[in-house]
Amino acid sequence: GVNVPEAKYIWLDGRLIPWADATTHLMTHSLHYGTAVFEGIRGYASGGELYVFRLLDHMRRLEASARIYGFPMRYRPEDLVSATLELLRADELHEDVYIRPLSYLGYGTIGLVFSEVEPHVAVIAFPYGKYFHKEGVNLMISTWRRICQEATPPAAKVSGHYVNSVLAKMEALKHGFDDALMLDSNGYLSEGTGENVFIVRDGALITPPSSAGILEGITRDTIIRLAKEEGIPVEVRDVARHELYLSDEVFLAGTAAEITPVLSVDGRPIGGGAPGPLTSRVKVLYESVVRGRDPRHPEWRTPVYVRGS
Ligand code: PMP
């Protein structure tokens, strides 16, 4: 059934339209060929304010995704920041929200050449809670490999890329796991279906590099920077599959999943099969920074209401 809570409006090409009116034609280019770029952003309610986390950074990545594929972008990242704030205020959202900017190619051709097709940009926002409704997750290594950068660069957050994630996710669920990790075409650890992955060995955080077919997550970047500030060693390097089985801790990091402890991989318990100390520390740190309970990095939090419009 439908499990997206509705909001009042959707921002489309410069104006707010009622949620129910946000429909599109079946000849939409992006629907046939996956030629859209998108973002996933969270807004956190705290002390009567709503803080959007790393809003401009997400809009910049949206533009970068479009640039990688040569898709046109009708709006600058700064314009889309304003659009998002306008939408959240019009919707009067005061609880935790998920924000989905989507830049897509519309009606105009059955062919692949999209230069004649009208580009559109939408910003959608709705109340949103947890992505994983449990304290930790059990993962499998997918039998599907992560898409390779030689064919469809995973550094771009392109709609079509998500067929790869859907294959891995559905396979994992079918086998009784919560989600999957994917290896790159060289057999090194890449990422989850919608999250980056960190392992902990000997007190250091280790995460795969951009060359391992990952989307360079904004949560991943946040964790790397906070860890360095805390004096926690961080290594960005290739991770072999067997290292997962030797890890003291493993966790997922993404906007939707936030920091999610991994309790087992392929049925093998990680650490003691419970969230580890460094994972718990990073999770608490992340949660206090996104809600502004920890005052560090105020530039990462855009308040929706105090600034007025
Ligand atoms: N990898 C993939 C494939 C994703 O879809 C996401 C979610 N955008 C991430 C990683 C994590 O990125 P972020 O932390 O920016 O949400």
Coordinates of C-alpha atoms and ligand atoms in Angstrom, one line a residue:
G1 CA 0.0 0.0 0.0
V2 CA 0.9 3.7 -0.1
N3 CA 3.3 4.6 2.8
V4 CA 4.3 8.1 1.9
P5 CA 2.6 10.6 4.2
E6 CA 1.3 13.4 2.1
A7 CA 2.2 17.1 2.6
K8 CA 0.2 20.1 1.3
Y9 CA 2.5 21.1 -1.6
I10 CA 5.2 20.1 -4.0
W11 CA 7.6 22.6 -5.5
L12 CA 7.7 22.2 -9.3
D13 CA 9.7 24.5 -11.6
G14 CA 9.4 27.6 -9.5
R15 CA 6.0 27.3 -7.9
L16 CA 4.1 25.4 -5.3
I17 CA 1.4 23.0 -6.5
P18 CA -1.0 20.9 -4.5
W19 CA 0.4 17.4 -3.6
A20 CA -2.3 15.6 -5.6
D21 CA -1.6 17.6 -8.7
A22 CA 2.0 16.5 -9.0
T23 CA 1.5 14.0 -11.8
T24 CA 3.4 13.6 -15.1
H25 CA 2.8 12.2 -18.6
L26 CA 3.7 8.5 -19.3
M27 CA 6.0 9.6 -22.1
T28 CA 8.3 11.3 -19.6
H29 CA 11.9 10.5 -20.7
S30 CA 13.1 9.8 -17.2
L31 CA 10.5 7.2 -16.6
H32 CA 11.6 5.2 -19.6
Y33 CA 15.4 5.6 -19.4
G34 CA 16.1 6.5 -15.8
T35 CA 17.4 9.9 -16.8
A36 CA 16.8 11.8 -13.6
V37 CA 19.0 12.9 -10.8
F38 CA 17.8 13.2 -7.2
E39 CA 18.8 13.7 -3.6
G40 CA 17.7 12.5 -0.2
I41 CA 17.9 15.1 2.6
R42 CA 16.7 15.1 6.2
G43 CA 15.2 17.9 8.3
Y44 CA 15.4 17.5 12.0
A45 CA 12.9 19.0 14.5
S46 CA 14.7 20.4 17.6
G47 CA 13.6 22.9 20.2
G48 CA 10.7 24.2 18.0
E49 CA 13.0 24.7 15.0
L50 CA 13.4 22.5 11.9
Y51 CA 17.0 22.1 10.8
V52 CA 17.8 20.9 7.3
F53 CA 21.1 19.0 7.4
R54 CA 23.8 20.0 4.8
L55 CA 21.2 21.4 2.5
L56 CA 23.5 23.3 0.1
D57 CA 25.9 20.3 0.0
H58 CA 23.1 18.1 -1.2
M59 CA 22.0 20.5 -3.8
R60 CA 25.6 20.8 -5.0
R61 CA 25.8 17.0 -5.3
L62 CA 22.5 17.1 -7.3
E63 CA 24.2 19.5 -9.7
A64 CA 27.3 17.4 -9.8
S65 CA 25.2 14.3 -10.6
A66 CA 23.6 16.1 -13.5
R67 CA 27.0 17.4 -14.8
I68 CA 28.5 13.9 -14.8
Y69 CA 25.8 12.8 -17.3
G70 CA 25.5 16.1 -19.1
F71 CA 21.8 16.5 -18.0
P72 CA 20.6 20.1 -18.0
M73 CA 19.8 21.7 -14.6
R74 CA 17.3 24.5 -14.6
Y75 CA 18.2 25.9 -11.2
R76 CA 21.4 26.6 -9.3
P77 CA 22.0 24.9 -6.0
E78 CA 21.4 28.2 -4.1
D79 CA 18.0 28.5 -5.9
L80 CA 17.0 25.0 -4.8
V81 CA 18.0 25.8 -1.2
S82 CA 15.5 28.7 -1.3
A83 CA 12.9 26.5 -3.0
T84 CA 13.2 23.9 -0.2
L85 CA 12.8 26.5 2.5
E86 CA 9.8 28.0 0.8
L87 CA 8.2 24.5 0.5
L88 CA 8.8 23.5 4.1
R89 CA 7.4 26.9 5.3
A90 CA 4.3 26.6 3.1
D91 CA 3.8 23.0 4.3
E92 CA 4.2 24.2 7.9
L93 CA 6.2 21.1 8.7
H94 CA 7.5 21.0 12.2
E95 CA 8.4 17.3 12.6
D96 CA 11.3 15.3 11.2
V97 CA 11.1 15.3 7.4
Y98 CA 12.6 13.7 4.4
I99 CA 13.3 16.0 1.4
R100 CA 13.5 14.6 -2.2
P101 CA 14.7 17.0 -4.9
L102 CA 14.3 15.4 -8.3
S103 CA 15.6 16.8 -11.6
Y104 CA 14.0 14.9 -14.5
L105 CA 13.6 15.1 -18.3
G106 CA 10.0 15.4 -19.4
Y107 CA 7.9 14.9 -22.5
G108 CA 9.3 15.2 -26.0
T109 CA 10.9 12.2 -27.5
I110 CA 10.9 8.4 -27.6
G111 CA 14.6 8.6 -28.5
L112 CA 17.6 8.7 -26.2
V113 CA 18.7 12.2 -27.3
F114 CA 17.4 14.4 -24.6
S115 CA 18.6 17.8 -25.7
E116 CA 15.2 18.8 -27.0
V117 CA 13.3 17.5 -23.9
E118 CA 12.1 20.0 -21.3
P119 CA 14.0 19.5 -18.0
H120 CA 12.0 19.8 -14.8
V121 CA 12.9 20.2 -11.1
A122 CA 10.7 19.2 -8.2
V123 CA 11.3 19.3 -4.5
I124 CA 9.1 17.0 -2.4
A125 CA 9.0 16.9 1.4
F126 CA 7.1 14.8 3.9
P127 CA 7.2 13.7 7.5
Y128 CA 9.6 10.9 8.0
G129 CA 10.9 8.8 10.8
K130 CA 13.3 5.9 10.9
Y131 CA 14.5 4.0 7.7
F132 CA 15.4 0.8 9.6
H133 CA 12.9 0.1 12.4
K134 CA 15.4 -1.8 14.5
E135 CA 18.5 -1.1 16.5
G136 CA 20.8 -3.0 14.2
V137 CA 20.7 -4.9 10.9
N138 CA 21.7 -8.3 9.6
L139 CA 23.2 -8.0 6.1
M140 CA 24.3 -10.4 3.3
I141 CA 26.9 -9.8 0.7
S142 CA 24.8 -9.5 -2.4
T143 CA 25.4 -11.9 -5.3
W144 CA 24.9 -8.7 -7.5
R145 CA 28.0 -6.5 -7.9
R146 CA 27.8 -2.7 -7.6
I147 CA 27.5 -1.0 -10.9
C148 CA 31.0 -0.1 -12.3
Q149 CA 32.3 3.4 -13.0
E150 CA 33.4 2.3 -16.5
A151 CA 29.7 1.9 -17.5
T152 CA 27.4 4.0 -15.2
P153 CA 29.4 6.1 -12.7
P154 CA 28.0 5.5 -9.2
A155 CA 29.3 8.8 -8.1
A156 CA 26.3 10.3 -9.7
K157 CA 23.0 9.9 -7.9
V158 CA 21.0 8.9 -11.0
S159 CA 17.6 7.3 -10.9
G160 CA 18.5 4.5 -13.3
H161 CA 21.3 3.4 -11.0
Y162 CA 18.8 2.3 -8.4
V163 CA 17.8 -0.8 -10.3
N164 CA 21.1 -2.2 -9.1
S165 CA 20.2 -1.4 -5.5
V166 CA 16.7 -2.8 -6.0
L167 CA 18.1 -6.2 -7.1
A168 CA 20.4 -6.4 -4.1
K169 CA 17.8 -5.2 -1.6
M170 CA 15.1 -7.6 -2.8
E171 CA 17.5 -10.5 -2.9
A172 CA 18.5 -9.8 0.7
L173 CA 14.9 -9.6 1.9
K174 CA 14.0 -12.8 0.1
H175 CA 16.8 -14.6 2.0
G176 CA 15.6 -13.2 5.4
F177 CA 18.2 -10.4 5.7
D178 CA 17.5 -6.7 6.4
D179 CA 19.6 -5.4 3.5
A180 CA 22.7 -6.1 1.5
L181 CA 26.3 -4.9 1.0
M182 CA 27.7 -4.9 -2.5
L183 CA 31.2 -5.6 -3.8
D184 CA 32.7 -3.7 -6.7
S185 CA 33.7 -5.3 -9.9
N186 CA 37.2 -6.1 -8.4
G187 CA 35.6 -7.8 -5.4
Y188 CA 36.3 -5.1 -2.9
L189 CA 33.7 -3.8 -0.5
S190 CA 31.7 -1.0 -2.1
E191 CA 28.6 0.1 -0.3
G192 CA 25.0 -0.7 0.8
T193 CA 21.9 -0.3 -1.3
G194 CA 21.5 3.3 -0.1
E195 CA 24.2 3.7 2.4
N196 CA 28.0 3.9 2.7
V197 CA 29.7 1.4 5.0
F198 CA 32.3 1.7 7.7
I199 CA 34.2 -1.1 9.5
V200 CA 36.1 -0.8 12.7
R201 CA 39.4 -2.6 13.2
D202 CA 41.8 -1.9 16.1
G203 CA 40.0 1.3 17.0
A204 CA 40.2 2.8 13.5
L205 CA 37.3 3.7 11.2
I206 CA 37.8 2.3 7.7
T207 CA 35.6 3.1 4.7
P208 CA 36.0 2.3 1.0
P209 CA 37.3 5.0 -1.4
S210 CA 35.4 6.7 -4.2
S211 CA 37.2 4.3 -6.7
A212 CA 35.2 1.4 -5.1
G213 CA 32.0 2.3 -7.0
I214 CA 30.5 4.3 -4.2
L215 CA 28.3 7.3 -4.0
E216 CA 30.4 9.7 -1.9
G217 CA 27.9 10.1 0.9
I218 CA 27.4 13.3 2.8
T219 CA 26.9 11.3 5.9
R220 CA 30.2 9.5 5.2
D221 CA 31.9 12.8 4.9
T222 CA 30.2 14.1 8.1
I223 CA 31.4 11.0 10.0
I224 CA 35.0 11.3 8.6
R225 CA 35.2 14.9 9.6
L226 CA 33.7 14.4 13.1
A227 CA 35.9 11.4 13.7
K228 CA 39.0 13.3 12.8
E229 CA 38.0 16.2 15.1
E230 CA 37.5 13.6 17.9
G231 CA 40.9 12.1 17.3
I232 CA 39.5 8.8 16.0
P233 CA 41.8 7.4 13.3
V234 CA 40.1 7.2 9.9
E235 CA 41.4 5.2 6.9
V236 CA 39.9 5.5 3.4
R237 CA 41.0 2.5 1.5
D238 CA 40.0 -0.7 -0.3
V239 CA 38.4 -3.3 2.0
A240 CA 38.6 -7.0 1.1
R241 CA 35.5 -9.1 1.7
H242 CA 37.2 -11.2 4.4
E243 CA 37.9 -8.0 6.5
L244 CA 34.2 -7.8 7.2
Y245 CA 34.4 -11.1 9.0
L246 CA 37.4 -9.9 11.0
S247 CA 35.9 -6.5 11.9
D248 CA 35.3 -5.5 15.5
E249 CA 32.3 -3.4 14.3
V250 CA 30.5 -2.5 11.1
F251 CA 28.0 0.2 10.5
L252 CA 26.0 1.8 7.7
A253 CA 26.0 5.6 7.2
G254 CA 23.4 7.4 5.0
T255 CA 20.9 10.2 5.2
A256 CA 18.0 7.8 5.4
A257 CA 19.7 5.1 7.5
E258 CA 21.6 7.6 9.6
I259 CA 24.1 5.5 11.6
T260 CA 22.8 1.9 11.7
P261 CA 24.9 -0.7 13.5
V262 CA 25.4 -4.0 11.5
L263 CA 25.0 -7.0 13.8
S264 CA 25.9 -9.7 11.3
V265 CA 27.2 -10.2 7.8
D266 CA 26.3 -13.5 5.9
G267 CA 25.1 -14.9 9.2
R268 CA 28.4 -14.3 10.9
P269 CA 28.0 -12.1 14.1
I270 CA 30.1 -8.9 14.0
G271 CA 31.9 -8.2 17.3
G272 CA 29.6 -9.7 20.0
G273 CA 26.5 -9.4 17.7
A274 CA 25.5 -6.2 19.4
P275 CA 26.3 -2.5 18.5
G276 CA 30.0 -1.8 19.3
P277 CA 31.4 1.1 21.4
L278 CA 32.8 3.1 18.5
T279 CA 29.6 2.7 16.5
S280 CA 27.6 3.8 19.5
R281 CA 29.8 6.8 20.0
V282 CA 29.6 7.9 16.4
K283 CA 25.8 7.4 16.3
V284 CA 25.3 9.6 19.4
L285 CA 27.7 12.2 18.0
Y286 CA 25.9 12.3 14.6
E287 CA 22.5 12.5 16.3
S288 CA 23.5 15.4 18.5
V289 CA 25.1 17.3 15.6
V290 CA 22.2 17.0 13.2
R291 CA 19.7 18.3 15.8
G292 CA 22.1 21.0 17.0
R293 CA 22.3 19.7 20.5
D294 CA 26.0 19.7 19.8
P295 CA 26.9 23.2 18.6
R296 CA 29.7 22.1 16.3
H297 CA 29.4 22.9 12.6
P298 CA 26.4 25.4 12.6
E299 CA 27.0 25.8 8.8
W300 CA 25.6 22.2 8.4
R301 CA 22.2 23.1 9.8
T302 CA 19.8 25.4 7.9
P303 CA 17.0 26.6 10.2
V304 CA 13.7 26.7 8.3
Y305 CA 11.8 29.2 10.4
V306 CA 13.9 31.7 12.4
R307 CA 15.4 33.4 9.4
G308 CA 12.0 34.5 8.2
S309 CA 11.5 34.3 4.5
Ligands
PMP1 N1 25.2 5.2 -1.4 C1 24.0 5.2 -2.0 C2 23.9 4.2 -3.2 C3 22.9 6.0 -1.7 O1 21.8 6.0 -2.3 C4 23.1 6.9 -0.6 C5 22.0 7.8 -0.1 N2 22.0 9.0 -0.8 C6 24.3 6.9 0.1 C7 25.3 6.0 -0.3 C8 24.6 7.8 1.3 O2 24.7 9.1 0.9 P1 24.2 10.3 1.8 O3 25.0 10.1 3.1 O4 24.7 11.5 1.1 O5 22.8 10.2 2.1

